[in-house]
Coordinates of C-alpha atoms in Angstrom, one line a residue:
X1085 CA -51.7 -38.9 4.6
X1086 CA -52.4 -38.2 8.2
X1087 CA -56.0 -38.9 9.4
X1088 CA -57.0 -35.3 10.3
X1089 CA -55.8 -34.5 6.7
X1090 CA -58.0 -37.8 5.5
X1091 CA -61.0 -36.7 7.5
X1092 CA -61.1 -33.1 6.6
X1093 CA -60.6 -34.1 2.6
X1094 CA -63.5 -36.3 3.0
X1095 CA -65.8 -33.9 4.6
X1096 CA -64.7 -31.3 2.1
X1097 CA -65.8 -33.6 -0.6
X1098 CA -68.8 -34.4 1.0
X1099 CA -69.8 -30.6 0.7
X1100 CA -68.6 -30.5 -3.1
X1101 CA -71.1 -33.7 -4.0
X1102 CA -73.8 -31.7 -1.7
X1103 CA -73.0 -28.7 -3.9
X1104 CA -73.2 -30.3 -7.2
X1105 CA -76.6 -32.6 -6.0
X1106 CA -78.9 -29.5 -4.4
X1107 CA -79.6 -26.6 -6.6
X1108 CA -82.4 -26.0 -8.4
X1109 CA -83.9 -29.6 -8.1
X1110 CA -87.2 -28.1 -10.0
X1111 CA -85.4 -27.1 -12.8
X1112 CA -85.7 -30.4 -14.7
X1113 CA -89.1 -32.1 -15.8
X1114 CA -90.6 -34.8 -13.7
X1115 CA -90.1 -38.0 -14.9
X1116 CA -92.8 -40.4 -15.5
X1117 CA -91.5 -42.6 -12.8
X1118 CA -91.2 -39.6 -10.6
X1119 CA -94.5 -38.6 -11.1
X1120 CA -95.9 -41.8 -10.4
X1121 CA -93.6 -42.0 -7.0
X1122 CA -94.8 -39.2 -5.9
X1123 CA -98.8 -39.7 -6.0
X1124 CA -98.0 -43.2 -4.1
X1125 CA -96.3 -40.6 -1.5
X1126 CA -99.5 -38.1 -2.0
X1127 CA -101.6 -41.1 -0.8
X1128 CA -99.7 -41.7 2.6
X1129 CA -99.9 -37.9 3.2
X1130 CA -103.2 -37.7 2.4
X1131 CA -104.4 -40.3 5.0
X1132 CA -105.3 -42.8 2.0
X1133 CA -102.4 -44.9 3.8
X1134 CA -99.2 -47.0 2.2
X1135 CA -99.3 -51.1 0.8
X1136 CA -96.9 -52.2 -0.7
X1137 CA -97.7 -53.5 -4.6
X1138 CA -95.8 -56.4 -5.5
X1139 CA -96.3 -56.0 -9.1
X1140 CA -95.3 -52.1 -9.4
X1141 CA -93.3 -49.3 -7.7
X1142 CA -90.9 -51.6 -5.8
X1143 CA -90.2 -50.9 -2.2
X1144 CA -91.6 -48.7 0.6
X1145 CA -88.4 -46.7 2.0
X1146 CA -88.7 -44.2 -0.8
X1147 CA -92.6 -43.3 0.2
X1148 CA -91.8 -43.1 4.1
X1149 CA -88.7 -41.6 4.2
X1150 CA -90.0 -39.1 1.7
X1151 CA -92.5 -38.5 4.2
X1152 CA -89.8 -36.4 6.7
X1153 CA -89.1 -33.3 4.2
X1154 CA -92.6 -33.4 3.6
X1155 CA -93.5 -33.2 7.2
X1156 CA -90.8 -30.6 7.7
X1157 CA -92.0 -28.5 5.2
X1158 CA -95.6 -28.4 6.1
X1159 CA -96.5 -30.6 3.9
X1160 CA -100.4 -31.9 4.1
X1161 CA -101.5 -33.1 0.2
X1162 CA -100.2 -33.3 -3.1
X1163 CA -101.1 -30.0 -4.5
X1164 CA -98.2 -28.8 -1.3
X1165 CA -96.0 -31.4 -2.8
X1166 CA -93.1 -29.6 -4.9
X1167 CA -89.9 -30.9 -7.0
X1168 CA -87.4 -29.9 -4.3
X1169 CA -89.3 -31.5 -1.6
X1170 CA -89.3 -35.1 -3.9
X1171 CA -85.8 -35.0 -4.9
X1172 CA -83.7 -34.1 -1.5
X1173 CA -84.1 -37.4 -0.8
X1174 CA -81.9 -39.1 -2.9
X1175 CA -79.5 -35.8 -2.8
X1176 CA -79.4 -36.8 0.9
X1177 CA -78.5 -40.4 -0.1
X1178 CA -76.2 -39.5 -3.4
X1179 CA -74.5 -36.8 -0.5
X1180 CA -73.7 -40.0 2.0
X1181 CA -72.7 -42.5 -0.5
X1182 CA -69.1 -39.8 -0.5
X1183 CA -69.3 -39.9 2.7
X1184 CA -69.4 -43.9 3.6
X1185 CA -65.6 -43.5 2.1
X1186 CA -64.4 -42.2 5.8
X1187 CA -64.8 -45.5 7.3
X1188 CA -63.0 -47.0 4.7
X1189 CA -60.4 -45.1 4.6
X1190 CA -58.1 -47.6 6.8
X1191 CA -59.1 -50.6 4.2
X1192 CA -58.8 -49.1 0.4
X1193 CA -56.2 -46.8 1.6
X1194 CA -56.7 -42.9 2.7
X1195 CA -55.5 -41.5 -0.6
X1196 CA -57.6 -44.4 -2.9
X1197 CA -60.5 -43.3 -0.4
X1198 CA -59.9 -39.5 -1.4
X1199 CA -59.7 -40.2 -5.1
X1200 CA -62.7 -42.6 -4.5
X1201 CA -64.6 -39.9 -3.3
X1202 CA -63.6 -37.4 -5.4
X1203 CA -64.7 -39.5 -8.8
X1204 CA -67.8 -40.3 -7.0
X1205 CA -68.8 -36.7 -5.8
X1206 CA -68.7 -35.5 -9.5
X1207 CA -69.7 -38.2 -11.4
X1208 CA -72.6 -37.6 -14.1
X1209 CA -74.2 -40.8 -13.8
X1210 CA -74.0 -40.0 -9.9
X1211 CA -74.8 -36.7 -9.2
X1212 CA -77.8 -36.7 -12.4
X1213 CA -79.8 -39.8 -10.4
X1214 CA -78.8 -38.1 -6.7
X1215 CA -81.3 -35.5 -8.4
X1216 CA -83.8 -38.1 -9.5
X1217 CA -86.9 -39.2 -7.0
X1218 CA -86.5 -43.3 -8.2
X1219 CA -85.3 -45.6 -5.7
X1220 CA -81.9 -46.2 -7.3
X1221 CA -79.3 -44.5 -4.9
X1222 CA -81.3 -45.5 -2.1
X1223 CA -80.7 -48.7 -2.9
X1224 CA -77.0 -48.0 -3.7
X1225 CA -76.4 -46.1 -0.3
X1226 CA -77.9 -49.2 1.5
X1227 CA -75.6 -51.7 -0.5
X1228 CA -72.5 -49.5 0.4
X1229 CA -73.4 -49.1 4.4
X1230 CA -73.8 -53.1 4.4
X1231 CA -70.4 -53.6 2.8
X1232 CA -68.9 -50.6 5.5
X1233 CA -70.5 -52.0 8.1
X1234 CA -69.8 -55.7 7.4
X1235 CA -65.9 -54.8 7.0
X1236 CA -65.8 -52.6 10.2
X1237 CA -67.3 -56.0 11.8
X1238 CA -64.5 -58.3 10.4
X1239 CA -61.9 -55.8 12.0
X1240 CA -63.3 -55.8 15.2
X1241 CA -66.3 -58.0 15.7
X1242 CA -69.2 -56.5 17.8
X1243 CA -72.7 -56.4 18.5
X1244 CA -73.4 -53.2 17.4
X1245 CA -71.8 -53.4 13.7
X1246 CA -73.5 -56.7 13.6
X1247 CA -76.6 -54.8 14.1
X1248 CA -76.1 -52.2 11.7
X1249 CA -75.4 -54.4 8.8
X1250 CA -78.7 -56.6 9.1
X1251 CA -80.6 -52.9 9.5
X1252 CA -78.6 -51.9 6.0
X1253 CA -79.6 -55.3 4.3
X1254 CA -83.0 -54.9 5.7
X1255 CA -83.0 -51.1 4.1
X1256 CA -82.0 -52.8 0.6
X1257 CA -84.5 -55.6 1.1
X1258 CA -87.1 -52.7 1.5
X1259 CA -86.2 -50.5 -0.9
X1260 CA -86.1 -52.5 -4.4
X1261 CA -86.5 -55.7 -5.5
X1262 CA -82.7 -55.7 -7.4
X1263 CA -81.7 -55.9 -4.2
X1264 CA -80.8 -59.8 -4.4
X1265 CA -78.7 -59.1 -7.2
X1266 CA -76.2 -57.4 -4.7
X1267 CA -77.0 -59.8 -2.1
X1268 CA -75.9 -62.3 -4.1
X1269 CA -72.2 -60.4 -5.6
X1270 CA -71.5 -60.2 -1.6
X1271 CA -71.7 -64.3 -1.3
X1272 CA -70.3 -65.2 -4.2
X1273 CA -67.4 -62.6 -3.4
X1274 CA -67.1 -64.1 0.1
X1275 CA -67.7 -67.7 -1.4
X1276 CA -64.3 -67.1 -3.6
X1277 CA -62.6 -65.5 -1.2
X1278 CA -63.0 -68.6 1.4
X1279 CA -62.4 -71.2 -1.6
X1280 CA -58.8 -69.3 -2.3
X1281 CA -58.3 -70.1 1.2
X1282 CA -59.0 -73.6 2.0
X1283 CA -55.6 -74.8 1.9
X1284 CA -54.0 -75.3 5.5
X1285 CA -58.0 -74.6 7.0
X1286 CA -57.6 -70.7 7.1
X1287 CA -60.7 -70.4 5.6
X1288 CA -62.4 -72.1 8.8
X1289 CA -60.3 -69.7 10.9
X1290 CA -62.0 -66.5 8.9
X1291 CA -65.1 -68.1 9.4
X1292 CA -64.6 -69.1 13.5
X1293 CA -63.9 -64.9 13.8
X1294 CA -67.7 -64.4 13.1
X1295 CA -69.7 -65.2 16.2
X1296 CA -73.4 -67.0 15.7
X1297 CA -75.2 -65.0 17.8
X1298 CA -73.8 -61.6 15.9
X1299 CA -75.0 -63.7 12.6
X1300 CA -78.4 -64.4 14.4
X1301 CA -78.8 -60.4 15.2
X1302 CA -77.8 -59.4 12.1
X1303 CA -80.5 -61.0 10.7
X1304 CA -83.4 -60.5 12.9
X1305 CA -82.3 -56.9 12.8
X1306 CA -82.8 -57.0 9.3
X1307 CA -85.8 -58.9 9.5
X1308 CA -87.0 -56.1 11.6
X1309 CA -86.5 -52.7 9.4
X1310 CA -87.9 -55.1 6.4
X1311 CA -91.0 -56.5 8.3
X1312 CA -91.6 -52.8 9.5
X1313 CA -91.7 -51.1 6.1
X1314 CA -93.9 -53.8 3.8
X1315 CA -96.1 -54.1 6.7
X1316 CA -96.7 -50.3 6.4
X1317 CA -95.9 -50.2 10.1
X1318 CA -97.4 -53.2 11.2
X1319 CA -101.0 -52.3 9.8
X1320 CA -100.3 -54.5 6.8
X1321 CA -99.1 -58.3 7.2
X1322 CA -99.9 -59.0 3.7
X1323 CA -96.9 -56.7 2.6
X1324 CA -94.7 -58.9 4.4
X1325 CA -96.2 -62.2 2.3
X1326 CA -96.3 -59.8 -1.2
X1327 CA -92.0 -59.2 -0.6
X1328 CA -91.7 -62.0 -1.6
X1329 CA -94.1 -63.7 -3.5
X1330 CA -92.9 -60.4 -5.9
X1331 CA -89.6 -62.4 -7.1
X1332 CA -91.9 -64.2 -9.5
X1333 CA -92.9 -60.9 -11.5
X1334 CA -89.3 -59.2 -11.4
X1335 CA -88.1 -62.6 -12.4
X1336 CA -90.2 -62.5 -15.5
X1337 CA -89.7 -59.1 -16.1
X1338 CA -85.6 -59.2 -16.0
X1339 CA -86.0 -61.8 -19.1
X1340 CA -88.7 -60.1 -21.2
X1341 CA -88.1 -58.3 -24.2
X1342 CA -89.4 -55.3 -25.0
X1343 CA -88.5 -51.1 -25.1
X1344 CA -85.9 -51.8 -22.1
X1345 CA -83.9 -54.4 -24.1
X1346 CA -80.4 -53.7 -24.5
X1347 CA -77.0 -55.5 -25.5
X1348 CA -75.0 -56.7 -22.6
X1349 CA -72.4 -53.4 -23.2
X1350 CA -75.2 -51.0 -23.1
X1351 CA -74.2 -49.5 -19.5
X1352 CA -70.6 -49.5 -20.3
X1353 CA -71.2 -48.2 -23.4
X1354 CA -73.3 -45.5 -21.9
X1355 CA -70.2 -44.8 -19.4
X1356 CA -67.4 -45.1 -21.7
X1357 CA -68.5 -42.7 -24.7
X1358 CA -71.6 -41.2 -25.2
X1359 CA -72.5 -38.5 -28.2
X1360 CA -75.7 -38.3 -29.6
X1361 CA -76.5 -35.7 -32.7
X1362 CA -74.5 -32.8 -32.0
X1363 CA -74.8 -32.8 -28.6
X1364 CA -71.1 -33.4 -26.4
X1365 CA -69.0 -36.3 -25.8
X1366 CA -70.0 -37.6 -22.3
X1367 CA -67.6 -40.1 -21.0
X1368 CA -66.7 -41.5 -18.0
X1369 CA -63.7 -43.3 -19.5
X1370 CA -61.2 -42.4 -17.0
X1371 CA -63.1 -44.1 -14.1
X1372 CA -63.2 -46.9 -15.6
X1373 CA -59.7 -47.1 -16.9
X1374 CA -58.6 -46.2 -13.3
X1375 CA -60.7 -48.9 -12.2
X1376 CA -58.9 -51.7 -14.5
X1377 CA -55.7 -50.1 -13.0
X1378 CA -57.0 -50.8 -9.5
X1379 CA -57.9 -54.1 -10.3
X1380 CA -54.5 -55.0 -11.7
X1381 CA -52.8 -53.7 -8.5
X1382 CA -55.6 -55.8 -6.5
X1383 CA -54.8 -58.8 -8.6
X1384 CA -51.3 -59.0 -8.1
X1385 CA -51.5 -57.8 -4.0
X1386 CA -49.2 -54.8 -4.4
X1387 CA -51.1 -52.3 -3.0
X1388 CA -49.3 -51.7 0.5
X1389 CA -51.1 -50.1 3.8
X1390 CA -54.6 -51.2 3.0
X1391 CA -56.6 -54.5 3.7
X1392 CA -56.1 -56.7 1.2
X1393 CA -59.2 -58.8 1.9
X1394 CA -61.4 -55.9 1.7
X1395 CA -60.3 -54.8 -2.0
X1396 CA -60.4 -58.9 -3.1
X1397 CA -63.9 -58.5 -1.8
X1398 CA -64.4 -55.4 -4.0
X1399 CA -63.2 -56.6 -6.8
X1400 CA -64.9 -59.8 -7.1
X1401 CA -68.3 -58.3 -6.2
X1402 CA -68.0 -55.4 -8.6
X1403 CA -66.7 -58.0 -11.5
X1404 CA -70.2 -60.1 -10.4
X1405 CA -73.0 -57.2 -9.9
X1406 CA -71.3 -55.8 -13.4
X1407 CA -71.2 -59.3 -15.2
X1408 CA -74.8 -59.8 -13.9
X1409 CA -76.5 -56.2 -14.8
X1410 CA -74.5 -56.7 -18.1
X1411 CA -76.5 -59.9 -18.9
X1412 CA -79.6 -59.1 -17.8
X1413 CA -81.7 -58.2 -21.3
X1414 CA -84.3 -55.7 -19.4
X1415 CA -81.8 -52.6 -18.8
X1416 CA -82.5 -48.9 -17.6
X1417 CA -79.9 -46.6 -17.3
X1418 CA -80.2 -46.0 -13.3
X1419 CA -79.4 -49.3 -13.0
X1420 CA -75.9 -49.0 -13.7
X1421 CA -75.4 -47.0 -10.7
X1422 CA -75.5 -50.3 -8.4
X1423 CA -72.1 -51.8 -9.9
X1424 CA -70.4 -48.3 -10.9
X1425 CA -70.0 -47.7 -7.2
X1426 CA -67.8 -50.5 -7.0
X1427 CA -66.4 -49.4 -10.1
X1428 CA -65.9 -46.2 -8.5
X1429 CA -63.8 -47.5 -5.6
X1430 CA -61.4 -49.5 -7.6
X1431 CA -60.4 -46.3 -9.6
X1432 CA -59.3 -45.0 -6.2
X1433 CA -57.4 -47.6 -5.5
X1434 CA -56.0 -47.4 -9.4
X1435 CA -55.5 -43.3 -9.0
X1436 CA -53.6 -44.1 -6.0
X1437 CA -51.4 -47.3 -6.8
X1438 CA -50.0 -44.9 -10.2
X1439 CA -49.1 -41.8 -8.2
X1440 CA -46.5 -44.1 -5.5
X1441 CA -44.4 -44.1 -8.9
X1442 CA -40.9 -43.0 -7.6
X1443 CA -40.5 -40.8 -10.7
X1444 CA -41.5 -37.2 -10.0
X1445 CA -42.1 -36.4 -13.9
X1446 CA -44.6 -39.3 -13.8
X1447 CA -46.5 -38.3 -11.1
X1448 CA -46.5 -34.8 -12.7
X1449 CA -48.0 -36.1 -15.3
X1450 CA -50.1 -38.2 -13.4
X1451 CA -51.4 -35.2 -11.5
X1452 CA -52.4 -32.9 -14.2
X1453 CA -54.1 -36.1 -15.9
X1454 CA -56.2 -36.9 -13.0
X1455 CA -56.9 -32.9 -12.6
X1456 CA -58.4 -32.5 -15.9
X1457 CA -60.2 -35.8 -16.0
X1458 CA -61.6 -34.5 -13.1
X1459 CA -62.4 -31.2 -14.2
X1460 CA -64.3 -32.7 -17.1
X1461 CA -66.2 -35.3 -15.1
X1462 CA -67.2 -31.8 -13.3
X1463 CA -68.3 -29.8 -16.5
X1464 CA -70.2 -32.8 -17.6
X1465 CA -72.0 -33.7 -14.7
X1466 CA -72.9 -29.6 -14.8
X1467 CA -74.0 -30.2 -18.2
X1468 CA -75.9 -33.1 -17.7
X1469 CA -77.9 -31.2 -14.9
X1470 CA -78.2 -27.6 -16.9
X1471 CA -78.4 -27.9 -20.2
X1472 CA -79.0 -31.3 -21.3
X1473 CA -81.1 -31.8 -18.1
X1474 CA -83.8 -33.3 -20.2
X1475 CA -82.2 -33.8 -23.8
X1476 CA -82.0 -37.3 -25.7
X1477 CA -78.0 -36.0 -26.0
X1478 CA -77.7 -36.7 -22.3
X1479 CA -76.8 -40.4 -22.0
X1480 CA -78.7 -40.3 -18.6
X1481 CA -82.2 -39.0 -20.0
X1482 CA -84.1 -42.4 -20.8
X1483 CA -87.7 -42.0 -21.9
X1484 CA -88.1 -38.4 -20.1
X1485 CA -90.2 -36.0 -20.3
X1486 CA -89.3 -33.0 -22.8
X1487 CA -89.5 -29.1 -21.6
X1488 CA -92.6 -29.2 -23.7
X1489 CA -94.5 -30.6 -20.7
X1490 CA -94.1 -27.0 -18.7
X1491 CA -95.8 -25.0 -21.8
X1492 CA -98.8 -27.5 -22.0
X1493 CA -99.5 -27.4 -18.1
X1494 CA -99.0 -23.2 -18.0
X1495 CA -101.7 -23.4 -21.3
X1496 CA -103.8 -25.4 -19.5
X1497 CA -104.1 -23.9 -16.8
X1498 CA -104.0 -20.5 -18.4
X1499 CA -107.3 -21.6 -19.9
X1500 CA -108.8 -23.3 -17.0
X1501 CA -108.5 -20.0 -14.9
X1502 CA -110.6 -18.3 -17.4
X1503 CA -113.7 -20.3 -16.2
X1504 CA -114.1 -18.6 -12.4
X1505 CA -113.2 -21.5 -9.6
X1506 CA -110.5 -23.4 -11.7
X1507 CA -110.6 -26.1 -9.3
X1508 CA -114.0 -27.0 -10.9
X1509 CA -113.2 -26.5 -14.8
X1510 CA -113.1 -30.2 -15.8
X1511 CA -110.2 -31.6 -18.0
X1512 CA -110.1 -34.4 -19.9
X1513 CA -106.8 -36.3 -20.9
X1514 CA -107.4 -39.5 -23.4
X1515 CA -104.1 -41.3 -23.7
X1516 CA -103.7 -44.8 -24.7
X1517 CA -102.3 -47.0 -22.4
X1518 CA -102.2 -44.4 -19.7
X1519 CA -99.1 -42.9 -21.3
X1520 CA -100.0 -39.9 -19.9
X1521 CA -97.4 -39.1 -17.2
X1522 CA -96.2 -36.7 -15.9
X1523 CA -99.5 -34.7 -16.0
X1524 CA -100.9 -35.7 -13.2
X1525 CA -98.1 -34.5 -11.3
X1526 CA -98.4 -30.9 -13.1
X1527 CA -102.1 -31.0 -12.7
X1528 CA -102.2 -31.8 -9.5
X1529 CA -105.3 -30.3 -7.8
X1530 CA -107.1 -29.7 -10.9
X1531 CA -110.7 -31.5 -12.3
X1532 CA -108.9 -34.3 -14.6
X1533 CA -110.5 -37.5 -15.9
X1534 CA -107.5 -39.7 -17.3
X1535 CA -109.2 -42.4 -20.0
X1536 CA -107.7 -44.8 -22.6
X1537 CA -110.2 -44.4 -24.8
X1538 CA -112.7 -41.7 -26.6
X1539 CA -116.4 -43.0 -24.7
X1540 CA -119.1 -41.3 -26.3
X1541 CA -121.5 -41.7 -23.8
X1542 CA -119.5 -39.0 -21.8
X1543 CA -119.8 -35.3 -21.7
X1544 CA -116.9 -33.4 -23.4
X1545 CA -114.9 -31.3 -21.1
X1546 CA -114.2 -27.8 -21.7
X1547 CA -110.3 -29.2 -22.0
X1548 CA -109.1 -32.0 -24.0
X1549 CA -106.2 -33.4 -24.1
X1550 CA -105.1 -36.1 -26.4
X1551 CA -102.7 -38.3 -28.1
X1552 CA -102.7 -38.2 -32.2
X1553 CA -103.8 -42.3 -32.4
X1554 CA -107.5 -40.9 -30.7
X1555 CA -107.9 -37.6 -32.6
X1556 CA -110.5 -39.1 -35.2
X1557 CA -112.4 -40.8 -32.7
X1558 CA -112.6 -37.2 -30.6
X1559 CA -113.4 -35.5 -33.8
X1560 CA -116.6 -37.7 -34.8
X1561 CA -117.9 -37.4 -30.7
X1562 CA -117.8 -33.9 -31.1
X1563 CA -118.9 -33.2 -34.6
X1564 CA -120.8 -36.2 -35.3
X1565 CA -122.9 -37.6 -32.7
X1566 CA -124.3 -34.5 -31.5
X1567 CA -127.9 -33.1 -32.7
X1568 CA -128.1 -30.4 -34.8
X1569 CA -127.9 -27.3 -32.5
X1570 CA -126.1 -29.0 -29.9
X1571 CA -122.5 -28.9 -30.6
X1572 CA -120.2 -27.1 -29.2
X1573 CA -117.0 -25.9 -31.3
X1574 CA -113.6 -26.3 -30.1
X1575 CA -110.3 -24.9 -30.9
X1576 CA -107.2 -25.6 -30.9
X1577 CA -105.4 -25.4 -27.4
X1578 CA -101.8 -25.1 -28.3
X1579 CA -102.6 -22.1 -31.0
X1580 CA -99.6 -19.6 -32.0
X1581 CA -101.3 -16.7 -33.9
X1582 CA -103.5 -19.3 -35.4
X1583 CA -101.2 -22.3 -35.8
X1584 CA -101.1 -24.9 -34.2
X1585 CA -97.9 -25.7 -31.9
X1586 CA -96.8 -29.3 -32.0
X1587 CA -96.1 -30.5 -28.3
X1588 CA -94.7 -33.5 -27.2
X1589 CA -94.5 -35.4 -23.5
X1590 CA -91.6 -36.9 -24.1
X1591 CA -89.8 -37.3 -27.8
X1592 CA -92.2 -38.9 -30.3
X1593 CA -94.5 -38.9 -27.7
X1594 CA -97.2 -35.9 -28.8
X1595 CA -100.2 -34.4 -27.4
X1596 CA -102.8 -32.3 -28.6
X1597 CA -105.2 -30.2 -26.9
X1598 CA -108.7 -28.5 -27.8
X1599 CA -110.6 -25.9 -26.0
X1600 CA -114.0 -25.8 -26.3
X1601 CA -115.0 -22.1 -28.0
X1602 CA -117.2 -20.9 -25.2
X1603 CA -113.9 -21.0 -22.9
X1604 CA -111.9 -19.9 -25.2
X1605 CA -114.1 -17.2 -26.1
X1606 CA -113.9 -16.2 -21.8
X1607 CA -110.6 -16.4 -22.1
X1608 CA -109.7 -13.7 -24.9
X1609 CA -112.6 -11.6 -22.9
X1610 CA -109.9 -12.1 -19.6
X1611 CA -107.0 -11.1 -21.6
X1612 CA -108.7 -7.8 -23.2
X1613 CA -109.5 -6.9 -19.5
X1614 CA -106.3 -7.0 -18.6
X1615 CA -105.0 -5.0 -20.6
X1616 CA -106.4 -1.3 -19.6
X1617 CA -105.7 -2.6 -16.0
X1618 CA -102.6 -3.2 -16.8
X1619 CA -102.0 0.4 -17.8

């Protein structure tokens, strides 16, 4: 393949994953996480300032880079913030991950780079967290432009691709906390690597081609983009202290057991066959089939035109970051994106090893293979974004929010318009445990008091909002404790032609909502009103 041909395949590509990533980035519900993300953005815009939390949130790149669409949208609080704004950001960094292939193409080999890009472009697991506003394919963007960067160095050692891998570890270093995971596949990669070539001392050669001083800027420049972020801009030195200090709580957390405990196959499990109920058969099977392929032709060196020490280096940090997130007890499903992108490049190189068969029927058969495998990986990832954007049969929905969550924030605020200013109608949501996100996200601007617990020494609001486990305690504060002339009714909130509508924030997860009578009462007077006007 010539390298125009290379170049304008890749771009093309580029535009497909863009294509698949951008529209309609509201459509799907706000994750909790999401929702949290972005009031810890709302509190930089606001002018409440940015520090980093070593216990929660992981790192700061997220929160200031998210800060440019906002600023270029006219952003200037969180009641401006919307989904689209939130979630370009890692549609930006899912988009360049296909792209980081171009400088590649000279190592894995132009046609494994295409395929490469091609698998990675339409993906599920890909293109449904390039959509998500989580950290994840930040951090796996990062990871990939150290690993370009670092080979581009070893082909032709320089200052300035020294430079830009210590700003791309410095990037991952700021951006999440997992980062040392992938740190440490690159080492133990290179560590191998140098062991299988000690005898007759070429391993000191390799290691005389890397220059100290472009080791010493590498990492003072990444010491620089890291310091700069947890310091919040050099306004906050105990940011700097809290990186690290963090490793202790992550280090507990990784070994905990708990809701995110999972068998060591869970993510290939997840990418090899999902089907849950009657939903569709999501699979990612033929990746990773292609992938063992790749490895075989990697393992026994007879992949011709491509650098051989760059797809040894793949391999044995992809077998490591996937041996490592595999054992780890504390699983989420994001996760798996940081060693499926090594994953992802070895099924190039497998795609492309199979088709230099000699035998035209086989590569015939070859082609139309890796045509509809990628044609489904298409319809799936379309599915997984559409239709099962936030359904349990989606293998890449974990703990999400339901489509319930948009009919309890239009009746809530429905109700709270009904009362003149709605910006001063008071809510109140009583969730245990503050398992009440995403509301704050979709109530953003509104009067809401978020409590664990039913106090009695505080007024009812108008507009409750409440999880089943606290019902009885709300009942007897509004029924019970009042004086005789002093309590106000309430009805149900979620009401159908008098029944009552079960709704739930995520599955299992249920809310219920009461409207005190006097608003309600307002309300029906509103609607009535409406109606000759209407006419």
């Amino acid at each position: 393949m010539s390298r125009p041909i290379f170049i304008l395949l890749i771009l093309l590509i580029t535009a497909a994953a863009a294509a698949f990533r951008l529209p309609d980035l509201a459509e799907r519900p706000m994750h909790g996480d999401e929702a949290v993300n972005a009031v810890k953005l709302s509190e930089t815009i606001e002018g409440m300032g940015y520090e980093y939390d070593p216990h929660e949130y992981h790192g700061p790149t997220l929160n200031y880079l998210t800060l440019i669409p906002a600023w270029l949208g006219g952003v200037g609080s969180f009641v401006e913030l919307q989904e689209a704004i939130l979630r370009v950001v890692p549609v930006v960094f899912g988009t360049l991950l296909v792209l980081l292939l171009l400088p590649l193409g000279d190592g894995l080999g132009r046609v494994a780079a295409v395929f490469a890009a091609l698998f990675m472009a339409v993906s599920p697991a890909m293109v449904f967290y390039s959509r998500y506003f989580i950290h994840e394919m930040l951090l796996v963007c990062f990871t990939a432009g150290a690993i370009v960067c670092g080979y581009r160095y070893l082909k032709r050692p320089g200052m300035l691709w020294a430079l830009l891998a210590g700003v791309c570890l410095g990037l991952m270093h700021a951006t999440k906390e997992t980062f040392v995971i992938a740190l440490g596949a690159m080492g133990g990669a290179v560590l191998v690597m140098l062991c299988a070539r000690r005898q007759g001392g070429q391993w000191v050669n390799d290691i005389k081609r890397v220059r100290l001083v472009h080791c010493a800027m590498t990492l003072l420049a990444a010491a620089a983009v890291s310091v700069t972020f947890f310091s919040s801009f050099f306004s906050n030195a105990k940011g700097v202290v809290d990186s690290v200090l963090t490793y202790s709580t992550y280090l507990d957390r990784a070994g905990q057991t708990g809701v995110h405990e999972h068998p060591w196959h869970y993510y290939l499990g997840l990418l090899g066959h999902y089907q849950f109920a009657d939903g569709p058969v999501f699979s990612e099977l033929l990746t990773l089939l292609l992938a063992l392929v790749g490895l075989g032709f990697v393992v026994r060196g007879s992949v011709g035109g491509v650098n051989a020490g760059l797809l040894r280096f793949i391999a044995l940090y992809t077998i490591l970051m996937t041996v490592v997130y595999s054992l780890i007890p504390y699983k989420t499903p994001w996760c798996l994106l940081n060693f499926y992108h090594g994953i992802i490049l070895l099924a190039g190189v497998g795609a492309a090893g199979l088709l230099r068969f000699k035998s035209k029927i086989s590569k015939v058969a070859l082609g139309l293979l890796l045509c509809v495998g990628t044609w489904h990986l298409a319809w799936q990832s379309n599915a997984a974004n559409n239709e099962y954007n936030a359904d349990s049969r989606n293998p890449y929905v974990y703990g999400h929010t339901g489509s319930d969550i948009f009919d309890i924030a239009d009746r809530v605020k429905e109700m709270a318009k009904s009362d003149g200013d709605w910006r001063d109608t008071p809510i109140q949501i009583i969730c245990p445990d503050d398992d009440y996100w995403p509301l704050p996200w979709y109530l953003r601007g509104y009067l809401v008091e978020y409590t664990n617990t039913v106090a009695d020494e505080t007024k009812s609001a108008p507009i409750i909002l409440i999880q089943p486990s606290l019902e009885e305690a709300l009942m007897r504060k509004l029924f019970e404790l009042p004086p005789p002339g002093q309590k106000e009714l309430y009805m149900h909130l979620f009401d159908e032609n008098g029944r009552e509508i079960k709704m739930e924030l995520r599955p299992e997860v249920e809310i219920r909502g009461f409207v005190s009578k006097s608003l309600w009462d307002r309300h029906e007077r509103a609607k009535t009103e409406e109606k000759p006007a209407a006419k």
